[in-house]
mmCIF file of C-alpha atoms in Angstrom:
data_model
loop_
_atom_site.group_PDB
_atom_site.id
_atom_site.type_symbol
_atom_site.label_atom_id
_atom_site.label_comp_id
_atom_site.label_asym_id
_atom_site.label_seq_id
_atom_site.Cartn_x
_atom_site.Cartn_y
_atom_site.Cartn_z
ATOM 1 C CA MET A 20 1.676 37.225 2.497
ATOM 2 C CA THR A 21 -0.597 36.052 5.407
ATOM 3 C CA GLY A 22 -3.339 35.122 3.221
ATOM 4 C CA SER A 23 -1.394 32.551 1.633
ATOM 5 C CA LEU A 24 0.042 30.968 4.468
ATOM 6 C CA THR A 25 -3.096 30.364 6.396
ATOM 7 C CA LYS A 26 -4.384 28.940 3.166
ATOM 8 C CA GLY A 27 -1.156 26.789 2.949
ATOM 9 C CA LEU A 28 -1.590 26.069 6.834
ATOM 10 C CA TRP A 29 -5.116 24.856 6.160
ATOM 11 C CA SER A 30 -4.009 22.640 3.049
ATOM 12 C CA TRP A 31 -1.492 20.830 5.678
ATOM 13 C CA THR A 32 -4.247 21.068 8.023
ATOM 14 C CA GLY A 33 -6.591 19.273 5.757
ATOM 15 C CA TRP A 34 -3.918 16.743 4.961
ATOM 16 C CA PHE A 35 -3.231 15.722 8.460
ATOM 17 C CA LEU A 36 -7.033 15.654 9.123
ATOM 18 C CA MET A 37 -7.913 13.244 5.597
ATOM 19 C CA ALA A 38 -4.831 11.159 6.727
ATOM 20 C CA ASP A 39 -6.001 10.380 10.650
ATOM 21 C CA LEU A 40 -9.450 9.819 9.145
ATOM 22 C CA GLN A 41 -8.245 7.302 6.345
ATOM 23 C CA THR A 42 -6.210 5.588 9.410
ATOM 24 C CA ARG A 43 -9.454 5.505 12.000
ATOM 25 C CA TYR A 44 -11.160 3.795 9.210
ATOM 26 C CA ALA A 45 -8.370 1.273 8.299
ATOM 27 C CA LYS A 46 -7.907 0.493 12.695
ATOM 28 C CA ALA A 47 -11.528 0.547 13.243
ATOM 29 C CA LEU A 48 -11.943 -2.160 10.504
ATOM 30 C CA PHE A 49 -8.899 -3.940 11.741
ATOM 31 C CA GLU A 50 -10.054 -4.135 15.401
ATOM 32 C CA LEU A 51 -12.987 -6.084 13.528
ATOM 33 C CA SER A 52 -11.236 -8.443 11.661
ATOM 34 C CA ILE A 53 -9.534 -9.460 14.810
ATOM 35 C CA GLU A 54 -12.574 -9.841 16.668
ATOM 36 C CA ARG A 55 -14.533 -12.063 13.932
ATOM 37 C CA GLY A 56 -11.143 -13.972 13.791
ATOM 38 C CA LEU A 57 -10.925 -13.092 9.664
ATOM 39 C CA THR A 58 -7.841 -11.045 9.382
ATOM 40 C CA SER A 59 -6.759 -13.075 6.152
ATOM 41 C CA ASP A 60 -9.794 -12.551 4.344
ATOM 42 C CA TYR A 61 -10.464 -9.190 5.058
ATOM 43 C CA MET A 62 -6.727 -8.528 4.160
ATOM 44 C CA GLU A 63 -7.504 -10.430 0.244
ATOM 45 C CA GLN A 64 -10.834 -8.337 0.140
ATOM 46 C CA ALA A 65 -9.126 -4.967 1.405
ATOM 47 C CA GLY A 66 -6.666 -5.753 -1.549
ATOM 48 C CA PHE A 67 -9.702 -6.304 -4.122
ATOM 49 C CA ILE A 68 -11.270 -3.924 -3.145
ATOM 50 C CA SER A 69 -8.306 -0.909 -3.555
ATOM 51 C CA THR A 70 -7.940 -2.553 -6.978
ATOM 52 C CA ALA A 71 -11.480 -2.982 -7.950
ATOM 53 C CA ILE A 72 -11.805 0.897 -7.169
ATOM 54 C CA ALA A 73 -9.376 2.228 -9.264
ATOM 55 C CA ASP A 74 -10.589 1.650 -12.218
ATOM 56 C CA PRO A 75 -11.845 4.824 -13.825
ATOM 57 C CA GLU A 76 -15.135 3.601 -14.667
ATOM 58 C CA CYS A 77 -15.424 2.651 -10.753
ATOM 59 C CA GLN A 78 -14.119 6.183 -9.707
ATOM 60 C CA ARG A 79 -16.918 8.067 -11.938
ATOM 61 C CA ILE A 80 -19.869 6.299 -10.466
ATOM 62 C CA ILE A 81 -18.767 6.344 -6.827
ATOM 63 C CA ALA A 82 -17.393 9.796 -6.914
ATOM 64 C CA HIS A 83 -19.614 11.230 -9.339
ATOM 65 C CA PRO A 84 -21.736 14.020 -7.292
ATOM 66 C CA ARG A 85 -25.068 14.107 -9.663
ATOM 67 C CA ILE A 86 -25.113 9.739 -9.636
ATOM 68 C CA PRO A 87 -27.668 9.654 -6.586
ATOM 69 C CA MET A 88 -27.090 7.720 -3.632
ATOM 70 C CA LYS A 89 -29.302 4.664 -4.210
ATOM 71 C CA GLU A 90 -27.658 4.076 -7.769
ATOM 72 C CA LYS A 91 -24.059 3.860 -6.115
ATOM 73 C CA PHE A 92 -25.661 1.473 -3.596
ATOM 74 C CA ALA A 93 -26.905 -0.670 -6.409
ATOM 75 C CA PHE A 94 -23.524 -0.500 -8.111
ATOM 76 C CA LEU A 95 -21.222 -1.214 -4.970
ATOM 77 C CA ASP A 96 -24.280 -4.302 -3.999
ATOM 78 C CA ASN A 97 -23.529 -5.489 -8.026
ATOM 79 C CA ALA A 98 -20.218 -5.135 -7.767
ATOM 80 C CA PHE A 99 -18.958 -6.801 -4.379
ATOM 81 C CA ALA A 100 -21.419 -8.507 -2.712
ATOM 82 C CA GLY A 101 -20.755 -11.706 -2.011
ATOM 83 C CA ARG A 102 -17.166 -11.059 -3.140
ATOM 84 C CA VAL A 103 -16.596 -9.042 0.385
ATOM 85 C CA HIS A 104 -17.452 -9.537 4.107
ATOM 86 C CA ASP A 105 -20.662 -7.366 4.906
ATOM 87 C CA ASP A 106 -18.694 -5.257 7.130
ATOM 88 C CA LEU A 107 -16.551 -3.965 3.963
ATOM 89 C CA LEU A 108 -19.672 -3.189 2.126
ATOM 90 C CA ARG A 109 -21.360 -1.435 4.599
ATOM 91 C CA PHE A 110 -17.732 0.763 5.385
ATOM 92 C CA MET A 111 -18.063 0.948 1.601
ATOM 93 C CA ARG A 112 -21.579 2.259 1.555
ATOM 94 C CA LEU A 113 -20.694 4.711 4.380
ATOM 95 C CA THR A 114 -18.194 6.430 2.783
ATOM 96 C CA VAL A 115 -20.593 7.069 -0.185
ATOM 97 C CA THR A 116 -23.234 8.321 2.408
ATOM 98 C CA LYS A 117 -20.391 10.872 3.895
ATOM 99 C CA ASN A 118 -19.282 12.189 0.490
ATOM 100 C CA ARG A 119 -15.664 10.270 1.532
ATOM 101 C CA GLU A 120 -15.435 8.192 -1.800
ATOM 102 C CA GLU A 121 -11.848 9.552 -1.569
ATOM 103 C CA PHE A 122 -10.910 7.680 1.628
ATOM 104 C CA LEU A 123 -12.024 4.377 0.318
ATOM 105 C CA ALA A 124 -8.670 2.690 -1.364
ATOM 106 C CA PRO A 125 -6.845 4.747 1.081
ATOM 107 C CA ALA A 126 -8.346 3.204 4.106
ATOM 108 C CA MET A 127 -8.411 -0.116 2.402
ATOM 109 C CA ASP A 128 -4.625 0.027 1.462
ATOM 110 C CA ASN A 129 -3.787 0.950 5.038
ATOM 111 C CA LEU A 130 -6.090 -1.721 6.588
ATOM 112 C CA VAL A 131 -4.016 -4.232 4.565
ATOM 113 C CA GLU A 132 -0.746 -3.119 5.849
ATOM 114 C CA MET A 133 -1.989 -3.151 9.345
ATOM 115 C CA ILE A 134 -3.060 -7.025 8.951
ATOM 116 C CA ARG A 135 0.332 -7.706 7.191
ATOM 117 C CA ARG A 136 2.011 -6.409 10.159
ATOM 118 C CA HIS A 137 -0.174 -7.842 12.502
ATOM 119 C CA GLN A 138 0.690 -11.565 10.573
ATOM 120 C CA ASN A 139 4.256 -10.601 10.952
ATOM 121 C CA PHE A 140 4.352 -9.872 7.115
ATOM 122 C CA THR A 141 7.014 -7.773 4.865
ATOM 123 C CA THR A 142 8.003 -7.257 1.823
ATOM 124 C CA ALA A 143 11.263 -6.732 -0.047
ATOM 125 C CA LYS A 144 11.887 -5.159 -3.143
ATOM 126 C CA VAL A 145 14.612 -6.392 -5.500
ATOM 127 C CA VAL A 146 15.779 -4.137 -7.878
ATOM 128 C CA SER A 147 18.358 -6.772 -10.480
ATOM 129 C CA ALA A 148 20.348 -5.688 -13.223
ATOM 130 C CA PHE A 149 18.927 -8.887 -15.046
ATOM 131 C CA ASP A 150 15.854 -11.028 -14.204
ATOM 132 C CA LEU A 151 16.031 -13.320 -11.296
ATOM 133 C CA THR A 152 15.160 -17.032 -11.793
ATOM 134 C CA LEU A 153 12.552 -18.602 -9.677
ATOM 135 C CA GLU A 154 15.054 -20.562 -7.760
ATOM 136 C CA GLN A 155 16.802 -17.352 -6.624
ATOM 137 C CA ILE A 156 13.801 -15.604 -5.356
ATOM 138 C CA THR A 157 13.272 -18.528 -3.570
ATOM 139 C CA ARG A 158 16.596 -19.243 -1.992
ATOM 140 C CA LEU A 159 16.265 -14.894 -1.275
ATOM 141 C CA GLN A 160 13.282 -15.232 -0.087
ATOM 142 C CA THR A 161 14.092 -18.213 2.300
ATOM 143 C CA ALA A 162 17.371 -16.147 3.857
ATOM 144 C CA LEU A 163 15.404 -12.900 4.477
ATOM 145 C CA THR A 164 12.458 -15.221 6.396
ATOM 146 C CA ARG A 165 15.293 -16.594 8.819
ATOM 147 C CA LYS A 166 17.194 -13.236 8.975
ATOM 148 C CA LEU A 167 14.318 -11.294 10.029
ATOM 149 C CA GLY A 168 11.895 -13.643 11.765
ATOM 150 C CA LYS A 169 9.015 -12.792 9.332
ATOM 151 C CA GLN A 170 7.124 -13.811 6.383
ATOM 152 C CA VAL A 171 8.528 -12.239 3.413
ATOM 153 C CA GLU A 172 7.036 -11.394 0.145
ATOM 154 C CA VAL A 173 9.934 -10.948 -2.401
ATOM 155 C CA GLU A 174 8.602 -8.297 -5.280
ATOM 156 C CA THR A 175 11.141 -7.923 -8.180
ATOM 157 C CA GLU A 176 12.047 -5.653 -10.215
ATOM 158 C CA THR A 177 15.170 -5.065 -13.427
ATOM 159 C CA ASP A 178 17.041 -2.179 -14.764
ATOM 160 C CA SER A 179 20.014 -3.012 -17.026
ATOM 161 C CA SER A 180 21.508 0.440 -15.702
ATOM 162 C CA LEU A 181 22.937 -1.112 -12.499
ATOM 163 C CA ILE A 182 25.096 -3.462 -14.648
ATOM 164 C CA GLY A 183 25.349 -6.023 -12.654
ATOM 165 C CA GLY A 184 24.342 -7.563 -8.898
ATOM 166 C CA PHE A 185 21.348 -6.432 -6.626
ATOM 167 C CA ARG A 186 19.600 -3.325 -4.920
ATOM 168 C CA LEU A 187 17.464 -4.686 -2.198
ATOM 169 C CA HIS A 188 14.854 -2.209 0.016
ATOM 170 C CA VAL A 189 13.066 -4.002 2.907
ATOM 171 C CA ASP A 190 11.692 -2.719 6.217
ATOM 172 C CA GLY A 191 13.132 0.494 5.723
ATOM 173 C CA HIS A 192 16.561 -0.459 5.095
ATOM 174 C CA ILE A 193 18.597 -0.847 1.315
ATOM 175 C CA PHE A 194 21.552 -3.187 1.164
ATOM 176 C CA ASP A 195 22.844 -2.166 -2.184
ATOM 177 C CA ARG A 196 25.644 -4.686 -4.074
ATOM 178 C CA THR A 197 25.304 -3.268 -7.419
ATOM 179 C CA ILE A 198 28.193 -2.636 -10.076
ATOM 180 C CA LYS A 199 27.039 0.673 -10.284
ATOM 181 C CA HIS A 200 26.980 1.199 -6.708
ATOM 182 C CA LEU A 201 30.756 -0.536 -6.422
ATOM 183 C CA LEU A 202 32.359 1.205 -8.952
ATOM 184 C CA LYS A 203 30.935 4.614 -7.312
ATOM 185 C CA ASP A 204 32.203 3.552 -4.199
ATOM 186 C CA MET A 205 35.619 3.167 -5.976
ATOM 187 C CA LYS A 206 35.723 6.093 -7.439
ATOM 188 C CA GLU A 207 34.918 8.058 -4.220
ATOM 189 C CA THR A 208 37.945 5.647 -2.212
ATOM 190 C CA ILE A 209 40.062 6.828 -5.131
ATOM 191 C CA GLY A 210 39.100 10.459 -5.188
ATOM 192 C CA LYS A 211 39.948 10.570 -1.448
ATOM 193 C CA GLY A 212 43.556 8.902 -2.217
ATOM 194 C CA ASN A 213 44.859 11.661 -4.568
ATOM 195 C CA ARG A 214 43.773 14.717 -1.932
#
């Protein structure tokens, strides 16, 4: 019992240390982006890096323990030099040097999120029963930008099981105006009335 408890605590401790390290890496790059006046460039390039290194072939090369570091550096230089800022390329090389390749994508994602918050951006996810038109998306984006006082990027998803209406997720809040949800509320209200 004690062994499994210790192992469980170690895995949680390890997870928190990893999360902390990813955040520290991202914060250092974030502060550098502000210092250099390149927040938008860093945000775009960090997103590019995160997407590119998710490719299985890229993962195979940078994370393989038997591929020499020199070859990994050459791969990173060929793939990213001239396409991302030198600071980001140096960070990629640092993660490889320290055998922390698994921190690369999460650190880039954290960096993007830090810059988005700094630039007062947020993302609203709209799940609707039917595809929204470009005009509907634009109107929703304008209304949310006005209401929240932030630049809002709208992501859409279609789910026919909602029957009609939409569900909106933004800044940790959910606004549900789907037919499915309204029917559920109605059923609960009727059920309470019959007691």
